[in-house]
PDB file of C-alpha atoms in Angstrom:
ATOM      1  CA  MET A 809      11.085  -4.103  -2.676  1.00  0.00           C
ATOM      2  CA  ALA A 810      10.296  -3.614  -6.339  1.00  0.00           C
ATOM      3  CA  ALA A 811      13.042  -3.290  -8.900  1.00  0.00           C
ATOM      4  CA  VAL A 812      14.252   0.193  -9.718  1.00  0.00           C
ATOM      5  CA  THR A 813      12.007   1.557 -12.454  1.00  0.00           C
ATOM      6  CA  SER A 814      11.690   4.801 -14.352  1.00  0.00           C
ATOM      7  CA  PRO A 815      11.390   8.017 -12.339  1.00  0.00           C
ATOM      8  CA  LEU A 816       7.980   8.765 -13.844  1.00  0.00           C
ATOM      9  CA  ARG A 817       6.603   5.404 -12.738  1.00  0.00           C
ATOM     10  CA  ALA A 818       7.981   5.863  -9.221  1.00  0.00           C
ATOM     11  CA  CYS A 819       6.538   9.373  -8.991  1.00  0.00           C
ATOM     12  CA  ARG A 820       3.133   8.220 -10.188  1.00  0.00           C
ATOM     13  CA  GLY A 821       3.167   5.329  -7.731  1.00  0.00           C
ATOM     14  CA  ILE A 822       3.932   7.600  -4.788  1.00  0.00           C
ATOM     15  CA  LEU A 823       1.284  10.121  -5.856  1.00  0.00           C
ATOM     16  CA  ARG A 824      -1.237   7.288  -6.218  1.00  0.00           C
ATOM     17  CA  GLU A 825      -0.597   6.161  -2.652  1.00  0.00           C
ATOM     18  CA  ILE A 826      -0.933   9.750  -1.414  1.00  0.00           C
ATOM     19  CA  ARG A 827      -4.240  10.051  -3.271  1.00  0.00           C
ATOM     20  CA  LEU A 828      -5.505   6.819  -1.687  1.00  0.00           C
ATOM     21  CA  MET A 829      -4.542   8.083   1.778  1.00  0.00           C
ATOM     22  CA  LYS A 830      -5.694  11.704   1.561  1.00  0.00           C
ATOM     23  CA  GLY A 831      -8.717  11.496  -0.752  1.00  0.00           C
ATOM     24  CA  SER A 832      -9.762  13.997  -3.395  1.00  0.00           C
ATOM     25  CA  GLY A 833      -7.931  17.001  -1.916  1.00  0.00           C
ATOM     26  CA  TYR A 834      -4.503  15.366  -2.094  1.00  0.00           C
ATOM     27  CA  ARG A 835      -3.098  17.967  -4.507  1.00  0.00           C
ATOM     28  CA  HIS A 836      -3.250  20.659  -1.835  1.00  0.00           C
ATOM     29  CA  THR A 837      -1.201  18.757   0.746  1.00  0.00           C
ATOM     30  CA  ILE A 838       2.389  19.480   1.701  1.00  0.00           C
ATOM     31  CA  VAL A 839       3.399  15.887   0.947  1.00  0.00           C
ATOM     32  CA  TYR A 840       2.195  16.147  -2.660  1.00  0.00           C
ATOM     33  CA  LYS A 841       4.097  19.364  -3.240  1.00  0.00           C
ATOM     34  CA  TYR A 842       7.240  17.985  -1.586  1.00  0.00           C
ATOM     35  CA  VAL A 843       7.253  14.811  -3.701  1.00  0.00           C
ATOM     36  CA  LEU A 844       6.833  16.760  -6.943  1.00  0.00           C
ATOM     37  CA  ASP A 845       9.545  19.214  -5.893  1.00  0.00           C
ATOM     38  CA  GLN A 846      11.988  16.390  -5.154  1.00  0.00           C
ATOM     39  CA  PHE A 847      11.375  14.706  -8.491  1.00  0.00           C
ATOM     40  CA  ARG A 848      11.759  17.988 -10.369  1.00  0.00           C
ATOM     41  CA  ARG A 849      14.950  18.818  -8.500  1.00  0.00           C
ATOM     42  CA  ASN A 850      16.568  15.485  -9.378  1.00  0.00           C
ATOM     43  CA  GLN A 851      15.840  15.641 -13.100  1.00  0.00           C
ATOM     44  CA  VAL A 852      18.818  15.544 -15.436  1.00  0.00           C
ATOM     45  CA  THR A 853      19.117  15.176 -19.177  1.00  0.00           C
ATOM     46  CA  GLY A 854      19.302  11.732 -20.718  1.00  0.00           C
ATOM     47  CA  ALA A 855      22.930  12.269 -21.765  1.00  0.00           C
ATOM     48  CA  GLN A 856      24.148  12.718 -18.192  1.00  0.00           C
ATOM     49  CA  TYR A 857      24.768  10.076 -15.572  1.00  0.00           C
ATOM     50  CA  CYS A 858      23.936  11.298 -12.130  1.00  0.00           C
ATOM     51  CA  ARG A 859      24.615   9.198  -9.074  1.00  0.00           C
ATOM     52  CA  GLU A 860      22.368  11.361  -6.915  1.00  0.00           C
ATOM     53  CA  ARG A 861      19.513  10.794  -9.350  1.00  0.00           C
ATOM     54  CA  MET A 862      19.864   7.014  -9.053  1.00  0.00           C
ATOM     55  CA  ASP A 863      20.055   7.323  -5.294  1.00  0.00           C
ATOM     56  CA  ALA A 864      16.931   9.492  -5.269  1.00  0.00           C
ATOM     57  CA  LEU A 865      15.142   7.006  -7.520  1.00  0.00           C
ATOM     58  CA  HIS A 866      16.048   4.134  -5.203  1.00  0.00           C
ATOM     59  CA  THR A 867      14.797   6.127  -2.220  1.00  0.00           C
ATOM     60  CA  ALA A 868      11.565   6.917  -4.080  1.00  0.00           C
ATOM     61  CA  CYS A 869      10.962   3.247  -4.883  1.00  0.00           C
ATOM     62  CA  THR A 870      11.615   2.339  -1.262  1.00  0.00           C
ATOM     63  CA  TYR A 871       9.194   5.028  -0.080  1.00  0.00           C
ATOM     64  CA  GLN A 872       6.538   3.791  -2.511  1.00  0.00           C
ATOM     65  CA  CYS A 873       6.974   0.263  -1.182  1.00  0.00           C
ATOM     66  CA  LEU A 874       6.582   1.571   2.375  1.00  0.00           C
ATOM     67  CA  LEU A 875       3.375   3.446   1.511  1.00  0.00           C
ATOM     68  CA  THR A 876       1.874   0.459  -0.321  1.00  0.00           C
ATOM     69  CA  SER A 877       2.767  -1.975   2.454  1.00  0.00           C
ATOM     70  CA  THR A 878       1.335   0.310   5.125  1.00  0.00           C
ATOM     71  CA  ARG A 879      -1.946   0.702   3.228  1.00  0.00           C
ATOM     72  CA  GLU A 880      -2.254  -3.056   2.679  1.00  0.00           C
ATOM     73  CA  HIS A 881      -1.425  -3.741   6.331  1.00  0.00           C
ATOM     74  CA  LEU A 882      -4.172  -1.388   7.478  1.00  0.00           C
ATOM     75  CA  GLN A 883      -6.652  -3.082   5.140  1.00  0.00           C
ATOM     76  CA  LEU A 884      -5.742  -6.517   6.498  1.00  0.00           C
ATOM     77  CA  HIS A 885      -5.927  -5.238  10.053  1.00  0.00           C
ATOM     78  CA  GLU A 886      -9.407  -3.880   9.375  1.00  0.00           C
ATOM     79  CA  VAL A 887     -10.600  -7.207   7.960  1.00  0.00           C
ATOM     80  CA  TYR A 888      -9.106  -9.575  10.518  1.00  0.00           C
ATOM     81  CA  HIS A 889      -8.755  -7.630  13.778  1.00  0.00           C
ATOM     82  CA  ALA A 890     -11.238  -4.790  13.886  1.00  0.00           C
ATOM     83  CA  ARG A 891     -14.433  -6.524  14.997  1.00  0.00           C
ATOM     84  CA  GLY A 892     -13.616  -7.926  18.397  1.00  0.00           C
ATOM     85  CA  GLU A 893     -14.840 -11.364  19.441  1.00  0.00           C
ATOM     86  CA  ARG A 894     -16.206 -13.766  16.819  1.00  0.00           C
ATOM     87  CA  ASP A 895     -17.653 -17.213  17.137  1.00  0.00           C
ATOM     88  CA  THR A 896     -16.072 -20.314  15.604  1.00  0.00           C
ATOM     89  CA  ALA A 897     -18.291 -20.358  12.501  1.00  0.00           C
ATOM     90  CA  GLN A 898     -17.435 -16.727  11.662  1.00  0.00           C
ATOM     91  CA  MET A 899     -13.713 -17.348  12.095  1.00  0.00           C
ATOM     92  CA  ALA A 900     -13.848 -20.461   9.901  1.00  0.00           C
ATOM     93  CA  GLY A 901     -15.706 -18.501   7.207  1.00  0.00           C
ATOM     94  CA  LEU A 902     -13.165 -15.699   7.443  1.00  0.00           C
ATOM     95  CA  VAL A 903     -10.334 -17.979   6.339  1.00  0.00           C
ATOM     96  CA  GLY A 904     -12.456 -19.858   3.783  1.00  0.00           C
ATOM     97  CA  LEU A 905     -13.410 -22.956   5.752  1.00  0.00           C
ATOM     98  CA  ARG A 906     -16.716 -24.428   6.873  1.00  0.00           C
ATOM     99  CA  LEU A 907     -17.472 -26.161  10.126  1.00  0.00           C
ATOM    100  CA  PRO A 908     -18.483 -29.785   9.758  1.00  0.00           C
ATOM    101  CA  THR A 909     -22.196 -30.449   9.922  1.00  0.00           C
ATOM    102  CA  GLN A 910     -23.792 -33.353  11.775  1.00  0.00           C
ATOM    103  CA  PRO A 911     -24.490 -36.136   9.299  1.00  0.00           C
ATOM    104  CA  GLY A 912     -27.851 -37.185  10.713  1.00  0.00           C
ATOM    105  CA  GLY A 913     -29.041 -33.872  12.094  1.00  0.00           C
ATOM    106  CA  LYS A 914     -29.997 -33.453  15.776  1.00  0.00           C
ATOM    107  CA  GLY A 915     -30.103 -36.561  17.885  1.00  0.00           C
ATOM    108  CA  TRP A 916     -28.082 -38.775  15.597  1.00  0.00           C
ATOM    109  CA  GLU A 917     -25.914 -39.919  18.514  1.00  0.00           C
ATOM    110  CA  THR A 918     -28.630 -42.078  20.074  1.00  0.00           C
TER     111      THR A 918
END
């Protein structure tokens, strides 16, 4: 998990992940409104120390990490598992390798 950062950075990170999941209409979703409401509710002045605020910030950073990891997992799953059966040359190319070629072309064994 990432280190605890400023509340604004955590809020922006969560809203970015929501935007990547929901598309252009993300501002009209319940999740968007809930996240903004939670961040507004846990605001305090800079002169105060609030344990609940730090707890909420830690929870927000954890939630952002969860959203990012889930998105990256789905991207990896799409790349490596979504196409079904592949031949050996395609699998080698997928991980950045090449199959060895025959040095003399066809019939070099004889």
